[in-house]
Structures are given as structure tokens and as C-alpha cells.
CSV table of C-alpha atoms in Angstrom, one decimal:
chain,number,residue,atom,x,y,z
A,1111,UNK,CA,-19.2,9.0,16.1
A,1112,UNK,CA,-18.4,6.0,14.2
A,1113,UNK,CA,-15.4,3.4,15.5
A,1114,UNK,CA,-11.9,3.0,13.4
A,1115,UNK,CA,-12.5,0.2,11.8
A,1116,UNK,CA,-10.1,-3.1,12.5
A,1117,UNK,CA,-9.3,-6.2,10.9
A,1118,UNK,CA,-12.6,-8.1,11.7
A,1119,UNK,CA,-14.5,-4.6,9.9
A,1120,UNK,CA,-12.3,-5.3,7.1
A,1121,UNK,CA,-12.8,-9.0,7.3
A,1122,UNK,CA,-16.8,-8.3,7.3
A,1123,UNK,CA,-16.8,-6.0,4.3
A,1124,UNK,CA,-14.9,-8.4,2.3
A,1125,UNK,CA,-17.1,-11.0,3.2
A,1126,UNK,CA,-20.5,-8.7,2.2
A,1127,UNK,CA,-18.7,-7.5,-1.0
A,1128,UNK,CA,-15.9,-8.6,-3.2
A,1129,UNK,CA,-15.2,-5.3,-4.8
A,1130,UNK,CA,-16.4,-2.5,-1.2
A,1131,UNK,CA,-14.6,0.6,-2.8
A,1132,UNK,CA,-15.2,0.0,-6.1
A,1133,UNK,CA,-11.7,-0.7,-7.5
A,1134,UNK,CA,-12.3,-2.8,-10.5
A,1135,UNK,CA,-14.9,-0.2,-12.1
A,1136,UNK,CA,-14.7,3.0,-10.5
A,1137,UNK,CA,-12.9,6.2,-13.0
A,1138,UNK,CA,-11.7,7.6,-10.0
A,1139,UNK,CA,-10.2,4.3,-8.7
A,1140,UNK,CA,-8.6,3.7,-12.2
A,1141,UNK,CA,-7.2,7.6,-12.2
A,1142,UNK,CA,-5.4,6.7,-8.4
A,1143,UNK,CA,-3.8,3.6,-9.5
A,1144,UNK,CA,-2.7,5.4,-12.9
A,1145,UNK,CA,-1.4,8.1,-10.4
A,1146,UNK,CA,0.3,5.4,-8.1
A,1147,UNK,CA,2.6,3.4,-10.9
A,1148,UNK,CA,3.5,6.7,-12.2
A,1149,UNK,CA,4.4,7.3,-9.3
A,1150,UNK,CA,6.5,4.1,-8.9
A,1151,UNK,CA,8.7,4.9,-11.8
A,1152,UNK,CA,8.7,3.9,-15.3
A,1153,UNK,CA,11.8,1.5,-15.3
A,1154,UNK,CA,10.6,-2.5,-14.4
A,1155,UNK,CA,10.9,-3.0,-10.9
A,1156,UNK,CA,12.7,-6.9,-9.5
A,1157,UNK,CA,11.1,-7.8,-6.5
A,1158,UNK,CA,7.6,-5.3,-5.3
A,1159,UNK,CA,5.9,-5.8,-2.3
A,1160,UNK,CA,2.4,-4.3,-1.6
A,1161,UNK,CA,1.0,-3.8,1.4
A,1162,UNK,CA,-2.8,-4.4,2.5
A,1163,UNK,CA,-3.7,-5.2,-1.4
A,1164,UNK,CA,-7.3,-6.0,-1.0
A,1165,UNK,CA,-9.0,-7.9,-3.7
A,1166,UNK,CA,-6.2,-7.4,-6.1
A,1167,UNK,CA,-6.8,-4.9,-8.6
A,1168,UNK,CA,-3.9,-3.2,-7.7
A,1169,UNK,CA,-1.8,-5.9,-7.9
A,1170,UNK,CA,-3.0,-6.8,-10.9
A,1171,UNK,CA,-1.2,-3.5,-12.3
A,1172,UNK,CA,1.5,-4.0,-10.2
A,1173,UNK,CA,2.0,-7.4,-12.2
A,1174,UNK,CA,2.8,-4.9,-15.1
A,1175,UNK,CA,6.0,-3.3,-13.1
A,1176,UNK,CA,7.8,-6.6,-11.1
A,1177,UNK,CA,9.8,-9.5,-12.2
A,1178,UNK,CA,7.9,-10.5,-9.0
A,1179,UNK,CA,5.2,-9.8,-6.4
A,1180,UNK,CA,4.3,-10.2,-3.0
A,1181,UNK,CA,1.3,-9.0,-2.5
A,1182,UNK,CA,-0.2,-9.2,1.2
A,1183,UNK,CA,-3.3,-7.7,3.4
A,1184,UNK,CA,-5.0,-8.5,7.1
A,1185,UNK,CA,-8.0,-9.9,5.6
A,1186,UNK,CA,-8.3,-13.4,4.2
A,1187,UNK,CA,-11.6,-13.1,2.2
A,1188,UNK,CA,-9.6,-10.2,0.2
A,1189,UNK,CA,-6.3,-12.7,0.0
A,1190,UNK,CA,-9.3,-15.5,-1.2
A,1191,UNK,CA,-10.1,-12.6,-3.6
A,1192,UNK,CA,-7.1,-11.4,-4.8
A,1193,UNK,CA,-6.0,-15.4,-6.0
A,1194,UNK,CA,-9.1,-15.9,-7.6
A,1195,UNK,CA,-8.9,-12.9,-9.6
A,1196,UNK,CA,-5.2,-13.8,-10.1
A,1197,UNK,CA,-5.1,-17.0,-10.7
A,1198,UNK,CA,-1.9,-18.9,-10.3
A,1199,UNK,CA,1.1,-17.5,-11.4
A,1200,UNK,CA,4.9,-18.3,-10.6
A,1201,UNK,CA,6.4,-14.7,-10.0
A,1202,UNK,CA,2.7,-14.0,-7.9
A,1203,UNK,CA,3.2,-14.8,-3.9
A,1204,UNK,CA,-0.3,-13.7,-1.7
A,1205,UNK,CA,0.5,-13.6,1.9
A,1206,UNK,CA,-2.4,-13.2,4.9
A,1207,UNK,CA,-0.1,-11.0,7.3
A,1208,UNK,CA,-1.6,-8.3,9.9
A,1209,UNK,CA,0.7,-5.2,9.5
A,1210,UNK,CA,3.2,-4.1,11.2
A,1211,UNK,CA,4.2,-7.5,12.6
A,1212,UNK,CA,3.8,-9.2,9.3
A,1213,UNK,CA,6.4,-7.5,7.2
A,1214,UNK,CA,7.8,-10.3,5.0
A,1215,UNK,CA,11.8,-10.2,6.1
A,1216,UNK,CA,13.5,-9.6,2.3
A,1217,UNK,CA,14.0,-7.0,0.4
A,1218,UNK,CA,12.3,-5.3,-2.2
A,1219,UNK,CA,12.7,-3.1,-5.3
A,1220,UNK,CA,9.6,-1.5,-5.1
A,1221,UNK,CA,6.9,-0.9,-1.9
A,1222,UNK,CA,4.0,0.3,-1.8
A,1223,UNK,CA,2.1,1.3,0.4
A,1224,UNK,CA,-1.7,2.8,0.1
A,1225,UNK,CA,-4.8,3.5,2.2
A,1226,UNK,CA,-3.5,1.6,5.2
A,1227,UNK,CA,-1.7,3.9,7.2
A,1228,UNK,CA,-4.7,5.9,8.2
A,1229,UNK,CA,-6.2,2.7,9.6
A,1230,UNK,CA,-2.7,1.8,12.2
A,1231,UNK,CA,-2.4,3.6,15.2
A,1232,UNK,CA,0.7,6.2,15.6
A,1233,UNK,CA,2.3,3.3,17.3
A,1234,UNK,CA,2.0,0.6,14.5
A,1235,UNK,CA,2.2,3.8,11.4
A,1236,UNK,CA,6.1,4.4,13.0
A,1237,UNK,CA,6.6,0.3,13.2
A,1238,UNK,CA,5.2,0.1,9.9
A,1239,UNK,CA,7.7,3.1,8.4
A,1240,UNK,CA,10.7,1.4,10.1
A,1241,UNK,CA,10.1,-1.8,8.6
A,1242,UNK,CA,9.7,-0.5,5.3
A,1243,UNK,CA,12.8,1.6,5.4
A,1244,UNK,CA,14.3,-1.3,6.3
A,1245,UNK,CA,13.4,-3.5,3.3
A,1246,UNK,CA,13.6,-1.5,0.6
A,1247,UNK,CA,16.6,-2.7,-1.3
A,1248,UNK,CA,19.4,0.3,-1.8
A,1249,UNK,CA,18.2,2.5,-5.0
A,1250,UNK,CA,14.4,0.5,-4.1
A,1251,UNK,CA,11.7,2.8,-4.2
A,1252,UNK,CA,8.4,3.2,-1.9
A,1253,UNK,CA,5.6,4.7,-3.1
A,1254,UNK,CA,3.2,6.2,-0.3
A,1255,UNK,CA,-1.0,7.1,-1.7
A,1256,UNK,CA,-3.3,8.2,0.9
A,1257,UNK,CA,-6.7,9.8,0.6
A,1258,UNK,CA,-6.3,13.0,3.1
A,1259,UNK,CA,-10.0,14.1,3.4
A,1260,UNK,CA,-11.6,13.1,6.9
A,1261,UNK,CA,-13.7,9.8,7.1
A,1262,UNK,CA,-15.4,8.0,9.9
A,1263,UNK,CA,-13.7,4.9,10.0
A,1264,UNK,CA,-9.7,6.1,9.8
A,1265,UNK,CA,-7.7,5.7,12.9
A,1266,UNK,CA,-6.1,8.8,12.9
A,1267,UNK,CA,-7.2,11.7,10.5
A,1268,UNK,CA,-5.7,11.1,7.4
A,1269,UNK,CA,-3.8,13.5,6.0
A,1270,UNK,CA,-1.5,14.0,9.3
A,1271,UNK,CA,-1.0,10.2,8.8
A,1272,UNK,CA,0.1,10.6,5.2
A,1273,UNK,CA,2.1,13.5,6.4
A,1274,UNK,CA,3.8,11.7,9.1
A,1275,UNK,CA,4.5,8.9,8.0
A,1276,UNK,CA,6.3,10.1,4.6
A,1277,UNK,CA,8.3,12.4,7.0
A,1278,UNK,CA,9.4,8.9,8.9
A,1279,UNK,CA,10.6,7.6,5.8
A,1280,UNK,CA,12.2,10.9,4.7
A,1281,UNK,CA,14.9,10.5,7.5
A,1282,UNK,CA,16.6,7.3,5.3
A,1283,UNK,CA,15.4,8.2,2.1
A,1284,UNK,CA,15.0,11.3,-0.5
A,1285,UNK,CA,11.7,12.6,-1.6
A,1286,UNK,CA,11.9,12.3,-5.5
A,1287,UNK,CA,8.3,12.7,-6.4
A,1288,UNK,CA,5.0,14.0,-5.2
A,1289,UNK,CA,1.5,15.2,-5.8
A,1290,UNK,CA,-1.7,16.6,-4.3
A,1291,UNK,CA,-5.0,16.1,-5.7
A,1292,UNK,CA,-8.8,16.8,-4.2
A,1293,UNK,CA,-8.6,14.1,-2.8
A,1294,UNK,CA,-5.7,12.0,-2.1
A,1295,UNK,CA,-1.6,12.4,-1.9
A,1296,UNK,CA,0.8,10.6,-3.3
A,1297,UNK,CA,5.2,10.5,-2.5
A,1298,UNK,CA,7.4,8.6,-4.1
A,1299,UNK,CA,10.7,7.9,-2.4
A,1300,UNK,CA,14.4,6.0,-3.0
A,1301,UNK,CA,16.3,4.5,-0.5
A,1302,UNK,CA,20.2,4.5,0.3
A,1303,UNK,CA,19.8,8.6,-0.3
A,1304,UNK,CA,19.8,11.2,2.8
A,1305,UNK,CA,18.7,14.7,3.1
């Protein structure tokens, strides 16, 4: 049985390959981040935050969508990445933060948050949905993507993490979107609205 994996793992892959799921040239990578800004809404977004961005290919889109970004992960050969594929730019702000604990403090227009929660313990996923609940801006939205099919190296089984932790964020904010495919979900949420 392999071990969830942990910052270090992440760290290592990083280290051993720029690009370990394939992001910048994979169809099916392209199709989830296609899926994902849909997902965030079509209007420009001010301020978006994204959470464990990896070698920013994501954020790259993301770029497309905010007025500004803050774009942050656990590892700092990804963060290394991400500003070498980014270059510098003025409305661009790369953090190294470990998750929960490093939630920046302001608030933000747009969150997102993808293929991390699986890899937080219960403990940390609830932290975690707190503190984004918490910095969404009023009318902000958060858009949750999760792959839900077992794999080795996931915390807790993904799909209950998905589940779980859109439900969490469901208690201060209103569903308004989501979808099921093969192989991963997708919610999209807005603050300052209650069930």
C-alpha cells in the first residue's frame, strides 16, 4: 500500500520533473482547466487566489480572469517554476505557503481551490474550508475541482474529500454550479448567500 504523499513527496517530484502531471501538454489537462474557469464565471474577477498552483499553468489562465493574482503552493521548486514560466509581472504575487496555516489574510474575488484537498487530512480539509469561507470577499466566488477516482498517494479517498469539503463551504455559501465527469468534479460557489 503506498504512503499519502506530503510536502517533501511533492517537493521531490517537482525537483525530478517540472511539468509531473502533464499540465502544460496533456488534452485532458487542458479540458479540466477549460472546465475550472468556466466554472469560475465569465465576468473578470478583482483579486483571485489559487491554492497549491504547482508549476503555473493554471495560473497562467487564471491571469486571463483577475485584475490580480496570488498564486501560492507547499513546494518551492513548483513556486521556482511557476515564476519562471511567469515571468515578472505587477498584478502576479507567488507565495511559498504550506496550507491550511498559510492562508494569505485578505480577501478575494475569486478562490480556487483544486487537487489539494485530497492530500490534507480531515483535520486540515475543515481548517482549510474555514479559511476560505472566510476570505472570500461577499458576492466572491470559490471554485472547488477534484479528481474523485481512488489513487495511492491521496490522504483520504477522494471523492468523500470533494464531497465533504464543498458541503463545509455550503453552510456560508450557495451552490450555483456543478458538474461530474469520468473523472473529476467540479462546484462553483458565492459567498454572502445561505441555504
Amino acid at each position: 500500500m503506498a504512503r499519502p504523499i506530503n510536502l517533501d513527496g511533492f517537493e521531490n517530484l517537482f525537483q525530478c520533473d517540472p511539468d509531473p502531471w502533464d499540465y502544460e501538454t496533456s488534452a485532458f489537462e487542458a479540458h479540466k482547466r477549460s472546465v475550472l474557469l468556466r466554472h469560475a464565471g465569465l465576468s473578470p474577477r478583482g483579486r483571485v487566489l489559487e491554492l497549491a498552483c504547482a508549476n503555473g499553468v493554471t495560473t497562467q489562465a487564471l491571469m486571463n480572469v483577475g485584475l490580480r493574482v496570488t498564486a501560492l503552493d507547499g513546494s518551492l521548486t513548483a513556486i521556482s517554476q511557476a515564476q519562471a514560466r511567469l515571468g515578472k509581472i505587477s498584478r502576479l504575487r507567488l507565495l511559498h505557503a504550506n496550507l491550511p496555516e498559510g492562508m494569505p489574510k485578505e480577501r478575494f474575488d475569486l478562490i480556487v481551490v483544486s487537487e489539494i484537498v485530497y492530500y490534507l487530512g480531515s483535520i486540515a480539509a475543515r481548517q482549510l474550508a474555514k479559511s476560505v469561507a472566510n476570505r472570500v470577499a461577499p458576492g466572491g466566488r470559490v471554485v472547488v475541482l477534484h479528481h474523485h477516482l481512488n489513487f495511492p498517494d491521496a490522504s483520504v479517498n477522494p471523492e468523500h474529500a470533494h464531497r465533504d469539503f464543498v458541503r463545509l463551504l455550503r453552510k456560508r455559501m450557495t451552490l450555483v454550479r456543478s458538474a461530474r465527469t469520468g473523472r473529476f468534479c467540479v462546484a462553483a460557489l458565492v459567498a454572502g448567500h445561505r441555504h
